[in-house]
Coordinates of C-alpha atoms in Angstrom, one line a residue:
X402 CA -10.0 115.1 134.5
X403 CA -11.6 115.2 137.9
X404 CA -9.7 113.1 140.8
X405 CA -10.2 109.7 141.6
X406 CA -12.8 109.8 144.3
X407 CA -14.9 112.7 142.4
X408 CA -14.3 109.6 139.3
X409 CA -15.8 107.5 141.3
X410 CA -18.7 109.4 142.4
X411 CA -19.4 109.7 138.8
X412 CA -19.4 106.5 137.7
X413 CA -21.4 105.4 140.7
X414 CA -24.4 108.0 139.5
X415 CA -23.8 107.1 136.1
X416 CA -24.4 103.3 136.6
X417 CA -27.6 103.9 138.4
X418 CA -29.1 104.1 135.1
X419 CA -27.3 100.6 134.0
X420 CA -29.7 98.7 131.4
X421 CA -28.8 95.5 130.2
X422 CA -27.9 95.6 126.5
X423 CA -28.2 91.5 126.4
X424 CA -31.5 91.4 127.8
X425 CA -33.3 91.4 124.4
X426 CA -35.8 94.6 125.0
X427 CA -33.5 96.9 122.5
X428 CA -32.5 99.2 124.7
X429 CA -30.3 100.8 125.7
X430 CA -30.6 102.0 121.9
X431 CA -27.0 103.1 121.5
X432 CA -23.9 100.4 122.6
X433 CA -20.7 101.4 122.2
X434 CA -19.0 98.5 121.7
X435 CA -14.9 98.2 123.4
X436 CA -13.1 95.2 122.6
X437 CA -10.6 96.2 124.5
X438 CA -8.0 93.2 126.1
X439 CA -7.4 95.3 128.9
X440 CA -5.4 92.5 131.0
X441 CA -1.8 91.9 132.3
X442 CA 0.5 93.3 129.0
X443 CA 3.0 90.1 130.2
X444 CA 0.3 88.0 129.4
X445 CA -0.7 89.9 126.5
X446 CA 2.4 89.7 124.9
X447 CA 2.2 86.1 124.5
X448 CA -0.4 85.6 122.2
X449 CA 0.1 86.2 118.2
X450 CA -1.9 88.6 116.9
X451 CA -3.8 89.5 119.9
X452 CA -4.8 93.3 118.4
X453 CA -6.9 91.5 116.0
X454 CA -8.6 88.9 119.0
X455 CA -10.8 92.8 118.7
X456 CA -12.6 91.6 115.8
X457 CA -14.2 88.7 117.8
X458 CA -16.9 91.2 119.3
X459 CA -17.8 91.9 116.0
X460 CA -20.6 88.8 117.1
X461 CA -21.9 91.3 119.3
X462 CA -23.9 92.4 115.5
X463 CA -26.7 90.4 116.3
X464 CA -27.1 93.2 119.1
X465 CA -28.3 95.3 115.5
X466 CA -31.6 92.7 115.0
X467 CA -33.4 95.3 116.9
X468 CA -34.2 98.3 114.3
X469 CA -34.4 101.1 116.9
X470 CA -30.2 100.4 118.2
X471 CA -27.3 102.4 116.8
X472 CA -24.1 100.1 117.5
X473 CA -20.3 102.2 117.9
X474 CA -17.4 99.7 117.5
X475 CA -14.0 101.0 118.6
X476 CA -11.1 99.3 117.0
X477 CA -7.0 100.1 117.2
X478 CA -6.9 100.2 113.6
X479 CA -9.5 100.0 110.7
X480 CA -11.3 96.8 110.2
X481 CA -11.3 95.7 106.3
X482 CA -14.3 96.3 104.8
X483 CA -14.7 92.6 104.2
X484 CA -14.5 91.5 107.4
X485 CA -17.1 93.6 108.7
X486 CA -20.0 92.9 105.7
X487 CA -19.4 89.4 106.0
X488 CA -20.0 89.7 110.2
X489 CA -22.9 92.0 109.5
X490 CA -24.1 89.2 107.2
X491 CA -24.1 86.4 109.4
X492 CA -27.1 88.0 111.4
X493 CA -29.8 86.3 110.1
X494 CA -33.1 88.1 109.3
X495 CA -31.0 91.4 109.3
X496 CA -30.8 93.4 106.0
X497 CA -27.0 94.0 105.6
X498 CA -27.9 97.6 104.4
X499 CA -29.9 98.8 106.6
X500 CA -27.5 97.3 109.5
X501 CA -24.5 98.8 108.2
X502 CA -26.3 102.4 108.5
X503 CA -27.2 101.7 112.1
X504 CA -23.4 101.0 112.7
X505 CA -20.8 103.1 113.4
X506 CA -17.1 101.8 113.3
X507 CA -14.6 104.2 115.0
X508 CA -10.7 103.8 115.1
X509 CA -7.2 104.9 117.0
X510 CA -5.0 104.4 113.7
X511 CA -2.5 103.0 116.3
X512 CA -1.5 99.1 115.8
X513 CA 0.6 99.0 118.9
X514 CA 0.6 96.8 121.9
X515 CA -0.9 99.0 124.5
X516 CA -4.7 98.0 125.4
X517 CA -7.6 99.7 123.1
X518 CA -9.0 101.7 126.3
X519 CA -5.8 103.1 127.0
X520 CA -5.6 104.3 123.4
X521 CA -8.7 105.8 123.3
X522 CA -7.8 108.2 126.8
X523 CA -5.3 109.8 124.9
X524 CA -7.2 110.5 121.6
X525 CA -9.4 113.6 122.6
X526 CA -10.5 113.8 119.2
X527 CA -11.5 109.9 119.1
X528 CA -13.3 110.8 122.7
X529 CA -14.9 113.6 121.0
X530 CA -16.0 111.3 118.2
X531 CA -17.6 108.6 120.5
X532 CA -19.5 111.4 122.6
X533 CA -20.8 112.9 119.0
X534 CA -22.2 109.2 118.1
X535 CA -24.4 109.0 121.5
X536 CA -27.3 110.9 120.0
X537 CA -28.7 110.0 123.4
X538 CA -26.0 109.9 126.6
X539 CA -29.2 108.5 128.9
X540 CA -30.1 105.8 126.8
X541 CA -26.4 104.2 126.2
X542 CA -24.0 102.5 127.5
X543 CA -20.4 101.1 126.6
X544 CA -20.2 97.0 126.5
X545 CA -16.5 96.3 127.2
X546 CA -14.6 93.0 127.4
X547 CA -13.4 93.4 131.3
X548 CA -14.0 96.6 133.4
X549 CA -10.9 98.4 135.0
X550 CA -10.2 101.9 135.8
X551 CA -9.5 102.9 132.3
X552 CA -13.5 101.6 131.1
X553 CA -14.4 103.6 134.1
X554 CA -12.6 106.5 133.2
X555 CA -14.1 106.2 129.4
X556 CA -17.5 105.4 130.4
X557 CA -17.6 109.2 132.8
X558 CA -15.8 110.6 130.4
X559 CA -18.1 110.0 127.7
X560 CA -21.2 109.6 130.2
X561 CA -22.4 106.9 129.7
X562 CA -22.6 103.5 132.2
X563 CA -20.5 100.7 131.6
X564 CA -21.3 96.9 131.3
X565 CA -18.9 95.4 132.9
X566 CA -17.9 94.5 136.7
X567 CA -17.0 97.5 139.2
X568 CA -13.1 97.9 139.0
X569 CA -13.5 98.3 142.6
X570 CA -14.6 94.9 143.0
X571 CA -11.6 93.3 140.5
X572 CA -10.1 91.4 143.4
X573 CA -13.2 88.9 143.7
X574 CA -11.7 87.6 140.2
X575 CA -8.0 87.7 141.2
X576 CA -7.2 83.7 141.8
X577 CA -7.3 84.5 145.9
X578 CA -10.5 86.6 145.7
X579 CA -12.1 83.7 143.4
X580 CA -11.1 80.8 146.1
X581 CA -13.0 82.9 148.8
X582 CA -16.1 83.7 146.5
X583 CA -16.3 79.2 145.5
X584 CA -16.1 79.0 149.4
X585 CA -18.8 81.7 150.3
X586 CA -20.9 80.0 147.5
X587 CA -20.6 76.5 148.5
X588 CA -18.7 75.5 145.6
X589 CA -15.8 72.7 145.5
X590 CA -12.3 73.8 144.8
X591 CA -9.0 72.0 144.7
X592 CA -7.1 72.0 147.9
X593 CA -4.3 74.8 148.0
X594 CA -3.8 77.8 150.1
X595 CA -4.7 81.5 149.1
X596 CA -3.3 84.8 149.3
X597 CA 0.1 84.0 148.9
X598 CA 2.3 87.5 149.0
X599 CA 6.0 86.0 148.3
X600 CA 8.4 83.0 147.5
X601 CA 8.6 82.4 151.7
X602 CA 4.6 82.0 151.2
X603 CA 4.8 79.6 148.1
X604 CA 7.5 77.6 149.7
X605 CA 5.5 77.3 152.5
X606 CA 1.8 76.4 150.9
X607 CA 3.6 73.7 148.7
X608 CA 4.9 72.1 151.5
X609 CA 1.2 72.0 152.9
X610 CA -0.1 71.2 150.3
X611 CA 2.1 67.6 149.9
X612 CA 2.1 66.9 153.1
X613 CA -2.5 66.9 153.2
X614 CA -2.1 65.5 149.6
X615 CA 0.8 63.2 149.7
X616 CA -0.2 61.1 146.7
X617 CA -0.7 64.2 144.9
X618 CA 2.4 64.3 142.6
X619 CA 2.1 68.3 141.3
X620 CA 0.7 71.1 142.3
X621 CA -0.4 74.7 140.1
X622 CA 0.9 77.7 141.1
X623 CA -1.0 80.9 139.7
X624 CA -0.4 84.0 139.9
X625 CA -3.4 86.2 141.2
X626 CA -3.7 88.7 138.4
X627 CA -3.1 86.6 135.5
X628 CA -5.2 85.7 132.8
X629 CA -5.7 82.6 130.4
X630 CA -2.5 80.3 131.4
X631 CA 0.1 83.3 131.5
X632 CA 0.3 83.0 135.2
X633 CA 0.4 79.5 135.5
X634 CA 3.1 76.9 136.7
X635 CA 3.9 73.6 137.8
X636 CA 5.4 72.0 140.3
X637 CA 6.6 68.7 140.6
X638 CA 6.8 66.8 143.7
X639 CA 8.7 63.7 142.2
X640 CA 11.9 63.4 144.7
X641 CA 10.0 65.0 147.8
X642 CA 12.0 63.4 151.2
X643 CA 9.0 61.3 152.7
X644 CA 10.6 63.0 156.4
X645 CA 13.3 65.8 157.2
X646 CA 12.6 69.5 156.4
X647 CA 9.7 69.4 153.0
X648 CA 10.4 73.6 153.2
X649 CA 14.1 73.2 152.5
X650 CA 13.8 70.4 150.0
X651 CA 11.2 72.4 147.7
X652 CA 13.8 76.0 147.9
X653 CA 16.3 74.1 147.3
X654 CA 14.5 72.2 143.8
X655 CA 12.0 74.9 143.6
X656 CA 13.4 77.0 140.1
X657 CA 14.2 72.8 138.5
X658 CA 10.8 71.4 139.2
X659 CA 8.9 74.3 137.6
X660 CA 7.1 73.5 134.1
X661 CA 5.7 77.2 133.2
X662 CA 2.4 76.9 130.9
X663 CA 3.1 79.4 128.5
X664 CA 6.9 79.9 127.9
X665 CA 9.4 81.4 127.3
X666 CA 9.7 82.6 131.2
X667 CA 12.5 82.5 133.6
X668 CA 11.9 81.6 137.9
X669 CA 13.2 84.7 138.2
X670 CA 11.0 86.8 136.3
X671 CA 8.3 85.0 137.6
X672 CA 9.3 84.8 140.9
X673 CA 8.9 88.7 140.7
X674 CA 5.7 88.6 139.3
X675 CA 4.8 86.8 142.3
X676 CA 6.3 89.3 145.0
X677 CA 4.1 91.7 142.9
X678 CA 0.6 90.1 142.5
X679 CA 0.6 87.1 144.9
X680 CA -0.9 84.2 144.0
X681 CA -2.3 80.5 145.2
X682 CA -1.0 77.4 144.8
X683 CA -3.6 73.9 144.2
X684 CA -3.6 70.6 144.2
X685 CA -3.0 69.7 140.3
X686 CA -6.2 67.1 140.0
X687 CA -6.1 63.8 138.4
X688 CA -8.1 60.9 137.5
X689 CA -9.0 57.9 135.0
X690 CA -10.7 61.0 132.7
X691 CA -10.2 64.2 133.6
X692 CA -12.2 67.1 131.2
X693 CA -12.1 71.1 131.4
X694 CA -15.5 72.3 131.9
X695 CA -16.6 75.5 131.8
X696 CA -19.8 78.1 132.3
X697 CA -20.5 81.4 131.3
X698 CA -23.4 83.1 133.5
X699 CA -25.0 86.9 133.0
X700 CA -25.6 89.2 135.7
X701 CA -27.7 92.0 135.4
X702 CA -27.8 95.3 137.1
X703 CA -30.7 93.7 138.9
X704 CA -29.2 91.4 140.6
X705 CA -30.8 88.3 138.2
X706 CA -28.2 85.3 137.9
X707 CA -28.9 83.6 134.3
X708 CA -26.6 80.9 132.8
X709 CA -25.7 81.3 129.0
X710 CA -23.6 78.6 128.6
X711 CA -21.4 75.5 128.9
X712 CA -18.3 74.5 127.0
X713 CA -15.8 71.7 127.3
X714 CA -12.7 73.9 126.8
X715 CA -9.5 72.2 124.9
X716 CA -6.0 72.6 126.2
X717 CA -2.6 72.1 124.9
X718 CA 1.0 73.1 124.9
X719 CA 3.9 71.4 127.2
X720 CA 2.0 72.1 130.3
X721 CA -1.6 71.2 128.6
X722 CA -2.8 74.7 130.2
X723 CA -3.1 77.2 127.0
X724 CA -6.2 77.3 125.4
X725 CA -7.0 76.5 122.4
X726 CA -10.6 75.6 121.4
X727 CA -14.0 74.5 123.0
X728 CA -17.3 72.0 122.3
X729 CA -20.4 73.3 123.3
X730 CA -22.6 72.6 125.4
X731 CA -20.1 70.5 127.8
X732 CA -20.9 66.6 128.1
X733 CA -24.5 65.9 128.7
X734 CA -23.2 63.9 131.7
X735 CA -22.9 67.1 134.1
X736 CA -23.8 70.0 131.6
X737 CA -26.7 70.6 134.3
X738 CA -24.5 70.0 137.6
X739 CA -22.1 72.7 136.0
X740 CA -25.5 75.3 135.7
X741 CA -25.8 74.5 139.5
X742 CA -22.6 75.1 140.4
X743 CA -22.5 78.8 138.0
X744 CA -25.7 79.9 139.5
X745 CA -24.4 79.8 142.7
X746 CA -21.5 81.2 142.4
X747 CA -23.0 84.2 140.0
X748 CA -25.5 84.7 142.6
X749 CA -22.5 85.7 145.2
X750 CA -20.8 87.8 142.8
X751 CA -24.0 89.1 142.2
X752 CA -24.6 89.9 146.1
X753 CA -21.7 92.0 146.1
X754 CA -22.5 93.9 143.3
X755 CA -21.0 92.3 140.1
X756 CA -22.6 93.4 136.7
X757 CA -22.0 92.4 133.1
X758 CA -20.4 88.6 131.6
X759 CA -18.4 86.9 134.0
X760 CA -17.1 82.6 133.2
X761 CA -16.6 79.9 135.9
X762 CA -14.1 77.5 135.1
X763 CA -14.1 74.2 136.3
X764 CA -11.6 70.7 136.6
X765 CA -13.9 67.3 136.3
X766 CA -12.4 64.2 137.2
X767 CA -14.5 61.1 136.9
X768 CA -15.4 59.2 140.3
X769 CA -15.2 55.4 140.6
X770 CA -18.9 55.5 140.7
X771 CA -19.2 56.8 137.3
X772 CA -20.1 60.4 138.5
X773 CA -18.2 63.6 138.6
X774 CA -16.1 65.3 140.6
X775 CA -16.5 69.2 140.0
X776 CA -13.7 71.4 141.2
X777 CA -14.0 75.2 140.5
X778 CA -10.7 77.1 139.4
X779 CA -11.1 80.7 138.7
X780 CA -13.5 83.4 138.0
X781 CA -12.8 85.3 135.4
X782 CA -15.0 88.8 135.7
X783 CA -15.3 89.5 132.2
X784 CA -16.0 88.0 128.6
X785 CA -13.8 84.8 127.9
X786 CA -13.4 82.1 125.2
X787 CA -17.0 81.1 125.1
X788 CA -18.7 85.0 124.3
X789 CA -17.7 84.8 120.8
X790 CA -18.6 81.7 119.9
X791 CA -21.9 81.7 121.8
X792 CA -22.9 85.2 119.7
X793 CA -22.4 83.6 117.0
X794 CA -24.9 80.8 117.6
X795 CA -27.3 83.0 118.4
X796 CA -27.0 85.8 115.4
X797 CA -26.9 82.7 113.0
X798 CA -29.2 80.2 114.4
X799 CA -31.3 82.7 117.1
X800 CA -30.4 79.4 119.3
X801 CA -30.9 79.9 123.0
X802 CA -29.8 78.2 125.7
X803 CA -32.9 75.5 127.2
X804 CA -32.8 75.8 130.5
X805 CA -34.3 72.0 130.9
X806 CA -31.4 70.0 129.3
X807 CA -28.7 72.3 129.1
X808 CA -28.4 72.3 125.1
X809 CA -29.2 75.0 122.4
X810 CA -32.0 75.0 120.4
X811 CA -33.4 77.0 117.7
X812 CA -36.8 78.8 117.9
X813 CA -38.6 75.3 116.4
X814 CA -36.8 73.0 118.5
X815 CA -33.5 72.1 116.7
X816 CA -30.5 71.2 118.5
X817 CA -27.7 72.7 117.9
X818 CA -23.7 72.2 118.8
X819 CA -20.6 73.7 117.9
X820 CA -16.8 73.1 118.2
X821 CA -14.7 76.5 118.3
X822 CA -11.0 77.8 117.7
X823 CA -9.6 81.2 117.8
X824 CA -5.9 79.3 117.1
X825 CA -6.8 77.6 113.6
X826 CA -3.4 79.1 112.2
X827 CA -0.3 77.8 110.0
X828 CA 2.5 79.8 108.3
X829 CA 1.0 79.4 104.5
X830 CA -2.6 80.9 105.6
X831 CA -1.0 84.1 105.2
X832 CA -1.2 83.9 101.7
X833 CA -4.9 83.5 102.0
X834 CA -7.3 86.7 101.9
X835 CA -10.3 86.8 103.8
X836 CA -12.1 86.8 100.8
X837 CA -10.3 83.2 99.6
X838 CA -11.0 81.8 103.1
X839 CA -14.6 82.3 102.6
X840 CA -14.8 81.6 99.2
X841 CA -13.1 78.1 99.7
X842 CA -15.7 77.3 102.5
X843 CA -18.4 78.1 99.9
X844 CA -17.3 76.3 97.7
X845 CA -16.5 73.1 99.6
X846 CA -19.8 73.3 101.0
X847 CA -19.1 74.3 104.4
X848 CA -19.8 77.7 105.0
X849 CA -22.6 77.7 107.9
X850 CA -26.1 77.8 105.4
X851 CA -29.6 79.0 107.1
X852 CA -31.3 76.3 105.1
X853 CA -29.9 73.3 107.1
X854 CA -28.3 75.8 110.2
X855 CA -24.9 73.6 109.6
X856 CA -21.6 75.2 108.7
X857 CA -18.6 77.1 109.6
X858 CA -18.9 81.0 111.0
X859 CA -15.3 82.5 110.8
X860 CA -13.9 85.1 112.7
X861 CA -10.6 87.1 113.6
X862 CA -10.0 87.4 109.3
X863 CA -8.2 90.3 109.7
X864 CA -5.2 88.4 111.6
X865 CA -4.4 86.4 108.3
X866 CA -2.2 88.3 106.3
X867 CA 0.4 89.4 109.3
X868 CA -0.7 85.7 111.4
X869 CA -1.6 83.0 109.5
X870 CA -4.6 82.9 111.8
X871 CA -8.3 82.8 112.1
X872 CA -11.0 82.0 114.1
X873 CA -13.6 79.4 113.4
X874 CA -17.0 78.2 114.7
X875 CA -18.6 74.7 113.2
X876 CA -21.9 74.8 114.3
X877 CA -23.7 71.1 113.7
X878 CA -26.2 68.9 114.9
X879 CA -23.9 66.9 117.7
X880 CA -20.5 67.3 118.7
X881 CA -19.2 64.0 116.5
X882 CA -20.5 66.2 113.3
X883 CA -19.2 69.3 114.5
X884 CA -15.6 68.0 115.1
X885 CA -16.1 66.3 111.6
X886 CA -17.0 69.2 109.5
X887 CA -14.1 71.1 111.4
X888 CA -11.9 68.7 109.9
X889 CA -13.0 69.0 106.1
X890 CA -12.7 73.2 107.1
X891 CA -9.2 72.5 108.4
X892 CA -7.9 70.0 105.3
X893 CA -9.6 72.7 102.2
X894 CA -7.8 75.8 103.8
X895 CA -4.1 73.8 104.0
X896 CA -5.0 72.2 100.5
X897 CA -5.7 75.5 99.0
X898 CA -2.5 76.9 100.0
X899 CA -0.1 74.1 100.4
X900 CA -0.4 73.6 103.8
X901 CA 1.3 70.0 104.8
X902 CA 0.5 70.5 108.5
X903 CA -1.4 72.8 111.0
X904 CA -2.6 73.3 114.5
X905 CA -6.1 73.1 114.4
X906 CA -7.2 73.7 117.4
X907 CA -10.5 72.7 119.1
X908 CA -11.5 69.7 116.4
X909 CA -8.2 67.9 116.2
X910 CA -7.0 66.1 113.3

């Protein structure tokens, strides 16, 4: 393989000839298709069954609606046969048949943890498979969850441009990088302190931090290369000496006044995660009614900005920073002051050159005046919670996003909403097949119908056996239905096997 800077040289000619695959003109006419969770392995780790979170890009089939585009979908292992004719039929106005010729599914027979793109590097014969399915290398490209070196080493290898953001400009979605981007864009964010390198740093910032904030009583400490809530902690400044040395109070407390978001962790380990990445530390925002917004804009190799959507994202655990579901759009209140705040931000990351799906998310705390009081959190340069779910929409329902109000609609008029989970799991779901699963939603009545566009869209069916888990998108009229029908989905799956109790995710019980 050539060095790095002849690497990237080559990527830099190849993604000259970047097309959108999203922009709805059908080409480029081949997408390979790389649902790789290319991400911190620590974070990784922490999430059951997160091989299978590949299947959720399986919503990218709607891509297939035009008849000239061959689709390659990379996996670690095979996808059951089910799974993938019951995705292919969920594209409405697609014949299944002639849809499943125009696809092309490719595997690493390799069900470890190590990312998919990392896999596929060391497969020459699973490279030399991709390259054989490009019938034509100048009108392709390879959509991928995130971009890092190893998409950019896959997309020259096989060349082809990528989707996704520059590696070389990762750092603008690192928690530091993303606090100097809300800045440069004019866009709120809590009070903290960036580019933190050490433990001297943090000690330092929190003390800042109380001492401008004093009534704040915590403070979030991230870590800059995490994803999700991996990186996250909290600190608590119950105790704090109101005069004397702040710095020595907070060493001294620092490893007993930590609440970390996704345990099991240690201050130690994460202490050295910190000396490794850096980090930030923020003020932890409160309020009568706090909600956590978020909004998911496109960039294309253009330069054009374009929101695709709003979500109010659910969070739980002992922290209440893992996520678990979302309701889309986000409130009517401020769905259109969040499409502000996105645009302006995309268009920075735009300015310096960022290409593909990229999520803003957001803290809202209501003000005494009834408004709301938007505070930007991270950037996260690649496909999030909300792709999924907002492929789904479309392939079912061809719902887009109306500019005007902020809500879907179908091509006559319809609204549309949806609640969605990837975490709708219990122990006794893995006596279920994905066949049963559907079958019970058919039979209940819930499984999403084009006749009234109401109904549940599954995903992640592969994960139930080994996980107990599944993914699940309620698509209704308003959010009230939409949590309602999740319900009924949530109470026929645990009658059918048993189930006295679940986590259900994004719809509650």
């Amino acid at each position: 393989m050539a060095g790095n800077a002849d690497l990237k040289t080559d990527f830099e000619r190849l993604q000259k000839n970047l097309v959108s695959p999203l922009d709805g003109t059908g080409r480029p006419r081949v997408v390979v298709v790389l649902p790789s969770f290319t991400l911190d392995q620590a974070g990784m780790t922490k999430i059951p069954g997160i091989m299978h979170y590949e299947e959720r890009l399986l919503s990218f089939l709607h891509l297939l609606r035009h008849p000239d585009r061959h689709l390659v979908y990379v996996t670690s292992v095979p996808m059951p046969d089910p799974v993938v004719d019951y995705a292919l039929g969920l594209v409405r106005s697609l014949p299944v048949q002639d849809a499943r010729r125009r696809l092309t599914l490719v595997d690493c027979a390799d069900p470890g943890p190590e990312p998919l793109t990392r896999k596929i590097l060391r497969r020459p014969e699973v490279i030399e498979r991709l390259k054989r399915s490009l019938t034509d290398p100048e009108d392709a490209c390879v959509l991928a969850f995130n971009g890092t070196p190893f998409e950019r080493e896959l997309a020259v290898r096989l060349g082809v441009p990528l989707f996704a953001c520059d590696p070389e400009l990762a750092h603008l979605g690192s928690k530091s990088g993303a606090r100097r981007v809300f800045a440069e864009a004019g866009v709120p964010a809590p009070a903290g302190v960036e580019d933190l390198r050490d433990e001297d740093d943090l000690v330092e910032a929190l003390a800042r931090l109380h001492a401008s904030r004093p009534a704040s009583g915590r403070a979030v400490i991230k870590l800059n290369e995490s994803f999700g809530a991996g990186g996250n902690a909290l600190f608590d400044f119950r105790g704090a000496p109101e005069s004397g040395d702040p710095e020595a109070w907070i060493r001294r407390v620092l490893p007993g006044h930590v609440e970390f978001a996704t345990p099991p962790d240690t201050w130690d380990d994460y202490a050295a995660k910190f000396a490794e990445m850096g980090g930030v530390v923020e003020e932890f925002v409160t309020g009568a009614e706090v909600r956590s917004p978020s909004a998911q804009v496109g960039v294309s190799p253009s330069g054009e900005v374009r929101v695709l959507s709003t979500q109010d994202q659910l969070f739980v655990g002992a922290a209440g920073q893992t996520y678990a579901g979302a309701t889309a759009p986000a409130l009517e209140d401020y769905r259109l002051e969040l499409h502000t705040l996105a645009l302006r931000t995309g268009r920075t990351l735009a300015a310096k050159g960022a290409v593909g799906i990229a999520s803003v998310d957001f803290v809202s705390a209501r003000a005494e005046d009834g408004g709301w009081r938007h505070h930007a959190l991270e950037i996260n340069l690649r496909m999030g919670g909300g792709t999924a779910p907002l492929n789904f929409l479309e392939g079912v329902a061809e719902a887009r996003l109306d500019p005007a109000t902020g809500g879907y609609l179908t091509p006559d008029g319809v609204p549309l909403c949806y609640v969605a989970t990837d975490r709708l799991q219990h122990e006794r779901y893995r006596t279920l097949t994905a066949e049963q699963v559907l079958d019970i939603a058919s039979r209940e009545g819930l499984l999403y119908s084009d006749r009234d566009r109401r109904g549940v869209v599954f995903s992640m069916l592969g994960a139930l056996p080994e996980f107990g888990k599944t993914g699940a998108v309620v698509i209704d009229r308003s959010h009230g239905a939409a949590r309602a029908r999740y319900r009924e989905v949530v109470a026929a799956l645990d009658a059918a096997c048993g189930a006295e109790r679940t986590w259900p995710g994004a719809g509650g019980r």
